[in-house]
Coordinates of C-alpha atoms in Angstrom, one line a residue:
M1357 CA -10.6 12.5 -1.0
S1358 CA -8.6 9.9 0.9
S1359 CA -9.5 6.8 2.9
T1360 CA -7.7 4.4 5.2
P1361 CA -6.7 1.4 3.1
E1362 CA -7.6 -2.0 4.4
R1363 CA -4.8 -4.3 5.4
R1364 CA -3.7 -6.2 2.4
R1365 CA -2.8 -9.9 2.6
S1366 CA 0.9 -10.4 2.0
L1367 CA 1.8 -13.0 -0.6
E1368 CA 5.3 -13.3 0.9
H1369 CA 3.9 -14.0 4.4
S1370 CA 1.4 -16.5 3.0
L1371 CA 4.1 -18.4 1.2
Q1372 CA 6.3 -18.3 4.3
F1373 CA 3.5 -19.5 6.6
T1374 CA 2.4 -22.3 4.2
L1375 CA 5.9 -23.6 3.3
G1376 CA 7.2 -23.2 6.8
G1377 CA 4.3 -25.1 8.2
L1378 CA 4.7 -27.9 5.7
V1379 CA 8.5 -28.1 6.4
L1380 CA 7.9 -28.2 10.1
L1381 CA 5.3 -31.0 9.8
V1382 CA 7.6 -33.0 7.6
L1383 CA 10.6 -32.6 9.8
I1384 CA 8.7 -33.4 12.9
A1385 CA 7.2 -36.5 11.2
L1386 CA 10.6 -37.6 10.1
A1387 CA 12.1 -37.1 13.6
L1388 CA 9.3 -39.0 15.3
A1389 CA 9.5 -41.8 12.7
G1390 CA 13.2 -42.0 13.3
I1391 CA 12.9 -42.1 17.0
L1392 CA 10.1 -44.7 16.9
A1393 CA 12.3 -46.8 14.6
V1394 CA 15.2 -46.6 16.9
R1395 CA 13.0 -47.5 19.9
D1396 CA 11.5 -50.5 18.1
A1397 CA 15.0 -51.6 17.0
A1398 CA 16.3 -51.3 20.5
D1399 CA 13.3 -53.2 21.9
D1400 CA 13.9 -56.0 19.4
F1401 CA 17.5 -56.1 20.3
V1402 CA 16.8 -56.4 24.1
T1403 CA 14.0 -58.9 23.4
T1404 CA 16.5 -61.1 21.4
R1405 CA 19.0 -60.9 24.2
L1406 CA 16.4 -61.9 26.7
E1407 CA 15.5 -64.9 24.5
H1408 CA 19.1 -66.0 24.4
D1409 CA 19.5 -65.6 28.2
A1410 CA 16.3 -67.5 28.7
E1411 CA 17.6 -70.4 26.6
A1412 CA 20.9 -70.4 28.5
L1413 CA 19.1 -70.6 31.8
I1414 CA 16.8 -73.4 30.7
A1415 CA 19.8 -75.4 29.5
M1416 CA 21.3 -75.1 33.0
L1417 CA 18.0 -75.7 34.9
D1418 CA 17.2 -79.0 36.6
P1419 CA 13.4 -78.8 37.1
E1420 CA 13.3 -81.9 39.3
Q1421 CA 15.9 -80.5 41.7
K1422 CA 14.6 -76.9 41.1
R1423 CA 18.1 -75.6 40.8
F1424 CA 20.7 -74.7 38.1
T1425 CA 23.4 -77.2 37.4
R1426 CA 25.9 -74.5 36.7
A1427 CA 26.6 -71.0 37.9
V1428 CA 24.4 -68.4 36.3
P1429 CA 26.1 -65.2 34.9
P1430 CA 27.4 -62.9 37.7
I1431 CA 25.0 -60.1 36.5
Y1432 CA 22.1 -62.0 37.9
N1433 CA 23.7 -62.2 41.4
Q1434 CA 24.5 -58.5 41.7
P1435 CA 21.7 -56.8 43.7
F1436 CA 19.5 -54.5 41.6
S1437 CA 21.7 -54.9 38.6
G1438 CA 18.8 -54.5 36.2
H1439 CA 19.0 -58.1 35.0
Y1440 CA 16.6 -60.5 36.7
Y1441 CA 14.9 -63.8 36.3
S1442 CA 12.2 -65.8 38.1
V1443 CA 11.1 -69.4 37.6
R1444 CA 7.7 -70.5 38.9
F1445 CA 7.1 -74.3 39.0
D1446 CA 3.7 -76.1 38.9
D1447 CA 3.8 -76.7 42.7
G1448 CA 4.1 -72.9 43.2
S1449 CA 7.7 -72.9 44.2
L1450 CA 9.9 -70.0 42.9
L1451 CA 13.5 -69.8 41.8
R1452 CA 14.7 -66.2 41.7
S1453 CA 17.8 -64.4 40.8
R1454 CA 19.8 -62.9 43.7
S1455 CA 19.7 -59.6 41.9
L1456 CA 16.0 -59.2 42.8
W1457 CA 17.0 -59.2 46.5
D1458 CA 13.6 -59.2 48.3
S1459 CA 11.6 -58.2 45.3
D1460 CA 9.8 -60.4 42.8
L1461 CA 8.8 -60.4 39.1
S1462 CA 5.1 -60.4 38.2
I1463 CA 4.5 -63.8 36.4
G1464 CA 1.2 -64.2 34.7
Q1465 CA -0.4 -67.2 33.1
V1466 CA 1.1 -68.1 29.8
P1467 CA 0.1 -71.2 27.7
T1468 CA 2.9 -73.8 27.3
G1469 CA 5.1 -72.9 24.2
N1470 CA 3.9 -69.3 24.1
S1471 CA 5.7 -66.1 25.3
R1472 CA 4.7 -62.6 26.1
I1473 CA 6.7 -59.3 26.2
A1474 CA 5.5 -56.5 28.5
M1475 CA 6.7 -53.5 30.4
D1476 CA 6.7 -53.6 34.3
R1477 CA 8.0 -51.8 37.3
G1478 CA 11.0 -53.4 38.9
P1479 CA 13.0 -52.8 42.1
R1480 CA 13.6 -49.2 42.9
G1481 CA 11.2 -48.1 40.2
Q1482 CA 13.3 -49.5 37.3
H1483 CA 11.6 -49.7 33.9
L1484 CA 11.8 -53.4 33.0
L1485 CA 11.2 -55.1 29.7
V1486 CA 9.9 -58.6 30.8
R1487 CA 9.7 -61.7 28.7
T1488 CA 7.5 -64.4 30.1
A1489 CA 7.3 -67.9 28.6
A1490 CA 6.0 -71.3 29.6
Y1491 CA 8.2 -74.4 29.2
R1492 CA 8.2 -78.2 29.8
K1493 CA 11.4 -80.0 30.6
Q1494 CA 11.9 -83.5 32.0
Q1495 CA 8.1 -83.8 32.3
Q1496 CA 8.1 -80.7 34.5
A1497 CA 6.1 -77.6 33.5
F1498 CA 7.3 -74.2 34.6
T1499 CA 7.2 -70.5 33.7
L1500 CA 10.3 -68.4 33.2
A1501 CA 10.2 -64.6 33.4
I1502 CA 13.4 -62.8 32.5
A1503 CA 13.8 -59.0 32.6
E1504 CA 16.2 -56.2 31.8
D1505 CA 16.1 -52.6 32.9
I1506 CA 15.7 -50.2 29.9
G1507 CA 15.3 -47.0 31.9
D1508 CA 18.6 -45.6 30.8
F1509 CA 17.7 -46.3 27.2
R1510 CA 14.3 -44.6 27.7
S1511 CA 16.0 -41.6 29.2
T1512 CA 18.4 -41.5 26.2
L1513 CA 15.4 -41.8 23.9
L1514 CA 13.6 -38.9 25.6
W1515 CA 16.8 -36.8 25.3
M1516 CA 17.0 -37.7 21.6
L1517 CA 13.4 -36.7 21.2
W1518 CA 13.9 -33.2 22.7
T1519 CA 17.1 -32.8 20.8
A1520 CA 15.4 -33.8 17.6
V1521 CA 12.6 -31.2 18.3
A1522 CA 15.2 -28.5 18.9
V1523 CA 17.1 -29.4 15.7
V1524 CA 13.8 -29.3 13.8
M1525 CA 12.9 -25.9 15.2
V1526 CA 16.3 -24.5 14.4
S1527 CA 16.2 -26.0 11.0
V1528 CA 12.8 -24.6 10.3
L1529 CA 13.9 -21.1 11.3
L1530 CA 17.0 -21.4 9.1
L1531 CA 14.8 -22.6 6.2
L1532 CA 12.4 -19.7 6.7
L1533 CA 15.2 -17.2 6.7
I1534 CA 16.6 -18.7 3.5
Q1535 CA 13.2 -18.9 2.0
K1536 CA 12.5 -15.2 2.9
R1537 CA 15.8 -14.2 1.2
L1538 CA 14.9 -16.3 -1.9
L1539 CA 11.4 -14.8 -2.0
R1540 CA 12.8 -11.3 -1.6
R1541 CA 15.1 -11.9 -4.5
A1542 CA 12.2 -13.3 -6.6
F1543 CA 9.9 -10.4 -5.7
R1544 CA 12.6 -7.9 -6.6
Q1545 CA 11.2 -8.1 -10.1
L1546 CA 7.8 -7.0 -8.8
D1547 CA 9.5 -4.0 -7.0
L1548 CA 11.0 -3.0 -10.4
V1549 CA 7.5 -3.2 -11.9
R1550 CA 6.1 -1.1 -9.1
E1551 CA 8.9 1.5 -9.8
D1552 CA 7.9 1.4 -13.4
V1553 CA 4.2 2.2 -12.5
R1554 CA 5.4 5.1 -10.4
G1555 CA 7.7 6.2 -13.2
I1556 CA 4.6 6.2 -15.6
G1557 CA 2.8 8.4 -13.0
R1558 CA 5.7 10.8 -12.9
G1559 CA 5.9 10.8 -16.7
E1560 CA 9.4 9.2 -16.7
R1561 CA 8.4 6.0 -18.5
A1562 CA 6.0 5.2 -21.3
A1563 CA 5.3 1.6 -20.4
L1564 CA 6.2 -1.2 -18.0
R1565 CA 9.3 -3.2 -18.7
T1566 CA 8.7 -6.6 -20.3
D1567 CA 11.7 -8.5 -19.0
V1568 CA 9.8 -9.9 -16.1
P1569 CA 9.1 -13.4 -14.7
S1570 CA 6.7 -15.5 -16.8
E1571 CA 4.1 -15.6 -14.0
I1572 CA 3.4 -11.8 -14.2
A1573 CA 4.2 -11.3 -17.9
P1574 CA 0.5 -11.5 -19.0
L1575 CA -0.4 -8.9 -16.4
V1576 CA 2.4 -6.6 -17.6
D1577 CA 1.4 -7.1 -21.3
D1578 CA -2.3 -6.4 -20.5
F1579 CA -1.4 -3.2 -18.5
N1580 CA 0.8 -1.9 -21.4
Q1581 CA -1.9 -2.6 -23.9
L1582 CA -4.4 -0.8 -21.7
L1583 CA -2.0 2.2 -21.2
A1584 CA -1.5 2.4 -25.0
S1585 CA -5.3 2.3 -25.6
W1586 CA -5.9 5.0 -23.0
R1587 CA -3.3 7.3 -24.6
A1588 CA -4.6 6.7 -28.0
H1589 CA -8.1 7.4 -26.7
V1590 CA -7.0 10.7 -25.2
E1591 CA -5.3 11.7 -28.4
R1592 CA -8.3 10.8 -30.5
S1593 CA -10.6 12.7 -28.2
R1594 CA -8.4 15.8 -28.3
H1595 CA -8.1 15.7 -32.1
A1596 CA -11.8 15.0 -32.5
A1597 CA -12.6 18.1 -30.5
G1598 CA -10.3 20.2 -32.7
N1599 CA -11.6 18.7 -35.9
L1600 CA -15.2 19.2 -34.9
A1601 CA -14.5 22.8 -34.1
H1602 CA -12.9 23.3 -37.4
A1603 CA -15.7 21.6 -39.2
L1604 CA -18.3 23.8 -37.5
K1605 CA -16.7 27.1 -38.2
T1606 CA -17.6 27.2 -41.9
P1607 CA -21.3 26.4 -41.7
L1608 CA -21.5 28.7 -38.6
S1609 CA -20.0 31.5 -40.6
L1610 CA -22.6 31.0 -43.3
I1611 CA -25.4 31.0 -40.7
L1612 CA -23.9 34.2 -39.2
Q1613 CA -23.7 35.9 -42.7
H1614 CA -27.3 34.9 -43.4
A1615 CA -28.5 36.2 -40.1
R1616 CA -26.8 39.5 -40.7
K1617 CA -28.3 39.8 -44.1
E1618 CA -31.7 39.0 -42.6
R1619 CA -30.9 41.3 -39.6
D1620 CA -32.0 38.5 -37.2
A1621 CA -30.6 39.8 -33.9
T1622 CA -31.3 36.5 -32.0
V1623 CA -29.6 34.3 -34.5
I1624 CA -26.7 36.8 -34.7
D1625 CA -26.3 36.7 -30.9
Q1626 CA -26.5 33.0 -30.6
A1627 CA -24.2 32.4 -33.6
G1628 CA -21.7 34.8 -32.1
R1629 CA -21.7 32.8 -28.9
M1630 CA -21.3 29.5 -30.7
H1631 CA -18.4 31.1 -32.7
A1632 CA -16.7 32.2 -29.5
L1633 CA -17.1 28.7 -28.0
I1634 CA -15.6 27.1 -31.1
D1635 CA -12.7 29.5 -31.1
R1636 CA -12.3 28.7 -27.4
E1637 CA -12.0 24.9 -28.2
L1638 CA -9.5 25.6 -30.9
D1639 CA -7.4 27.7 -28.6
R1640 CA -7.5 25.0 -25.9
A1641 CA -6.3 22.4 -28.5
R1642 CA -3.4 24.7 -29.4
I1643 CA -2.5 25.2 -25.7
A1644 CA -2.6 21.5 -24.8
G1645 CA -1.2 20.4 -28.1
S1646 CA 2.3 19.7 -26.6
A1647 CA 1.1 17.7 -23.7
M1648 CA 1.6 14.0 -23.5
A1649 CA -0.7 11.7 -21.6
G1650 CA 0.9 10.5 -18.3
Q1651 CA 3.7 13.1 -18.4
Q1652 CA 4.6 15.3 -15.4
F1653 CA 4.3 19.0 -15.4
R1654 CA 7.5 20.8 -16.2
P1655 CA 7.0 24.4 -14.9
R1656 CA 9.7 26.3 -16.8
A1657 CA 9.4 24.5 -20.1
D1658 CA 5.6 24.2 -20.2
I1659 CA 5.0 27.7 -19.0
A1660 CA 7.4 29.0 -21.7
E1661 CA 5.4 27.0 -24.4
I1662 CA 2.1 28.4 -23.1
T1663 CA 3.3 32.0 -23.0
G1664 CA 4.5 31.5 -26.6
V1665 CA 1.0 30.4 -27.7
I1666 CA -0.6 33.3 -25.8
R1667 CA 1.7 35.8 -27.5
Q1668 CA 0.6 34.4 -30.9
L1669 CA -3.1 34.5 -30.0
S1670 CA -2.7 38.1 -28.7
R1671 CA -0.2 39.5 -31.1
D1672 CA -2.4 42.4 -32.0
K1673 CA -2.2 43.7 -28.4
R1674 CA 1.6 43.4 -28.2
L1675 CA 1.3 42.2 -24.6
E1676 CA 4.1 42.5 -22.1
L1677 CA 4.1 39.0 -20.5
Q1678 CA 6.2 38.9 -17.3
V1679 CA 6.9 35.3 -16.1
E1680 CA 8.6 34.3 -12.8
V1681 CA 9.0 30.5 -12.1
D1682 CA 10.6 29.3 -8.9
A1683 CA 10.0 25.6 -8.9
P1684 CA 11.8 22.3 -9.5
E1685 CA 12.4 20.9 -12.9
Q1686 CA 9.3 18.7 -12.5
L1687 CA 6.2 18.8 -10.3
P1688 CA 4.0 15.7 -9.6
F1689 CA 1.0 17.0 -11.5
D1690 CA -0.4 15.8 -14.8
Q1691 CA 1.1 17.9 -17.6
E1692 CA -2.1 18.1 -19.6
D1693 CA -4.1 19.3 -16.6
M1694 CA -1.5 22.0 -15.7
L1695 CA -1.3 23.2 -19.3
E1696 CA -5.0 23.5 -19.5
L1697 CA -5.2 25.3 -16.1
S1698 CA -2.4 27.8 -16.7
G1699 CA -3.4 28.2 -20.3
N1700 CA -7.0 29.0 -19.5
L1701 CA -6.0 31.5 -16.9
L1702 CA -3.4 33.2 -19.1
E1703 CA -5.7 33.4 -22.0
N1704 CA -8.4 34.9 -19.9
A1705 CA -5.9 37.5 -18.5
A1706 CA -4.5 38.2 -22.0
K1707 CA -8.0 38.8 -23.4
W1708 CA -8.9 41.5 -20.8
A1709 CA -5.4 43.0 -20.3
Q1710 CA -4.6 46.3 -21.9
R1711 CA -0.8 45.8 -22.1
R1712 CA 0.5 43.8 -19.1
V1713 CA 0.1 40.3 -17.7
R1714 CA 2.2 38.8 -15.0
L1715 CA 2.5 35.2 -14.0
A1716 CA 4.3 33.9 -10.9
L1717 CA 4.7 30.2 -10.0
A1718 CA 6.4 28.9 -6.9
A1719 CA 6.5 25.5 -5.3
E1720 CA 7.4 25.1 -1.6
G1721 CA 5.1 22.7 0.2
R1722 CA 2.3 23.7 -2.2
M1723 CA 2.3 24.9 -5.8
R1724 CA 1.2 28.6 -5.9
L1725 CA 0.2 30.1 -9.3
V1726 CA -0.6 33.8 -9.5
I1727 CA -1.8 35.5 -12.7
E1728 CA -2.5 39.2 -12.8
D1729 CA -3.5 41.6 -15.6
D1730 CA -4.1 45.4 -16.0
G1731 CA -7.6 45.0 -17.4
P1732 CA -10.9 46.2 -15.9
G1733 CA -11.0 43.3 -13.4
V1734 CA -14.2 41.7 -12.1
D1735 CA -16.6 43.1 -9.5
S1736 CA -16.7 41.3 -6.2
A1737 CA -20.4 40.3 -6.8
D1738 CA -19.5 38.7 -10.1
R1739 CA -16.5 36.7 -8.8
E1740 CA -18.8 34.3 -6.9
R1741 CA -21.0 33.9 -10.0
I1742 CA -18.0 33.0 -12.2
L1743 CA -16.8 30.2 -9.9
G1744 CA -20.3 29.0 -8.8
R1745 CA -20.8 25.2 -8.7
G1746 CA -23.0 23.8 -11.4
K1747 CA -22.8 27.0 -13.5
R1748 CA -23.1 26.2 -17.2
L1749 CA -20.4 27.7 -19.4
D1750 CA -22.8 29.7 -21.5
E1751 CA -24.4 31.1 -18.3
A1752 CA -21.1 32.3 -16.8
L1753 CA -20.0 35.9 -17.0
E1754 CA -19.2 36.7 -20.6
G1755 CA -15.6 36.7 -21.4
H1756 CA -14.3 35.5 -18.0
G1757 CA -16.6 32.6 -17.2
I1758 CA -15.5 29.8 -19.6
G1759 CA -11.8 29.8 -18.8
L1760 CA -12.3 30.3 -15.1
S1761 CA -14.9 27.6 -14.8
I1762 CA -12.6 25.1 -16.4
A1763 CA -9.8 26.2 -14.1
R1764 CA -12.1 25.8 -11.1
E1765 CA -12.9 22.2 -12.1
I1766 CA -9.2 21.3 -12.4
V1767 CA -8.3 22.9 -9.1
E1768 CA -11.1 21.0 -7.3
L1769 CA -9.9 17.8 -8.9
Y1770 CA -6.5 18.3 -7.1
G1771 CA -8.1 19.4 -3.8
G1772 CA -6.7 22.9 -4.2
S1773 CA -8.2 26.4 -4.0
I1774 CA -8.7 29.3 -6.4
V1775 CA -9.2 32.9 -5.3
L1776 CA -10.3 35.9 -7.4
E1777 CA -9.4 39.4 -6.3
R1778 CA -8.3 42.8 -7.6
S1779 CA -4.6 43.0 -8.4
A1780 CA -2.8 45.5 -6.1
A1781 CA 0.1 45.9 -8.6
L1782 CA -1.7 46.0 -12.0
G1783 CA -5.2 47.0 -11.0
G1784 CA -7.0 44.3 -13.0
L1785 CA -8.0 40.7 -12.0
C1786 CA -5.7 38.6 -9.9
V1787 CA -6.2 34.9 -9.9
T1788 CA -4.4 32.8 -7.2
V1789 CA -4.3 29.0 -7.4
E1790 CA -2.9 26.8 -4.7
L1791 CA -2.5 23.1 -5.1
P1792 CA -1.2 20.6 -2.5
L1793 CA 1.9 18.7 -3.7
P1794 CA 1.2 15.0 -3.8
E1795 CA 3.4 12.9 -1.4

């Protein structure tokens, strides 16, 4: 049974998104802070220069004559030069720089001794930084506004802003690429752990490696402990079943002897059934005795071990066991399950065969296991009864039911199929099992 897995959240993507966002915000903040600092420093520089120019103009100004006693710097005479001044006297008269041409500066009311810095639109849309201050000289009060065009500086500042944004974006992309490479290198240890988990599933490893980063070391240790506990539990369960069967054989034999002495047919029959079930558990323990928890199925080696056990169990019949295996060295199935499956089917065939049993195993897209014998076979009506769902082992067809019922459960666990029919070659029962190979 399979289901579509939900999309998992990627730790790598989360780290990239979080760290990338933080780096982007920090770089943008630094860029903006730098640009604002440059702008303030430039404004302070221009303001200081305006103050120096204002002091020079006041020194040359004769407020009574409303004129300058010396020539002003040539920049104030060049039309639309970007450097301007305007003096407004108490009687409303104005003294303007020739650079203003027919324009004027906006002069507001400023208390004497105070000054004000503001941005204003000048001739031809120029961006002017205007310093306005009120003065008193020779008992005359007047207001001087002096301005400088900082449009080029603002354009340069805007260019610097976009350049900084571009540099920040490129830097963030480079940092994300470097970060991705570093994360990949760090997560490579996790890839090795994942390979270890797959290796355990394939039976190639007994535990996860322990030379891992300290962040995942507790998880690896807990997993290894759980794996060891599970294997120990499986072994204890297997040994307990065998020990219990051995322990029950002696008292059951005494019960059977007593029943025969008393000629109690019911007790003899039930004790015989119990004795058969105990022998069955002991045989299963012998068949699965070489399996290791978590190991993969090795068709050639494991089938050879099973046939060796079956020959020992059926040595009185001197069976002719023919085995044909056409499969890779390993198949992605649990070794214990496959030993139990093939062991049950082979034991069932050996029990009913007269002289010959044939096993054929092939793996091409699917694993196909065919076991035939030259025994009496099973009637078609009884085949469904043997494999019926929910059938108790002691209610199955005597002789065949137990082994085939166990085989059916294993086949269903792997999503495969099991078919019972008459063997065309040997005349007895033919059991065909097909299991899909895991991807």
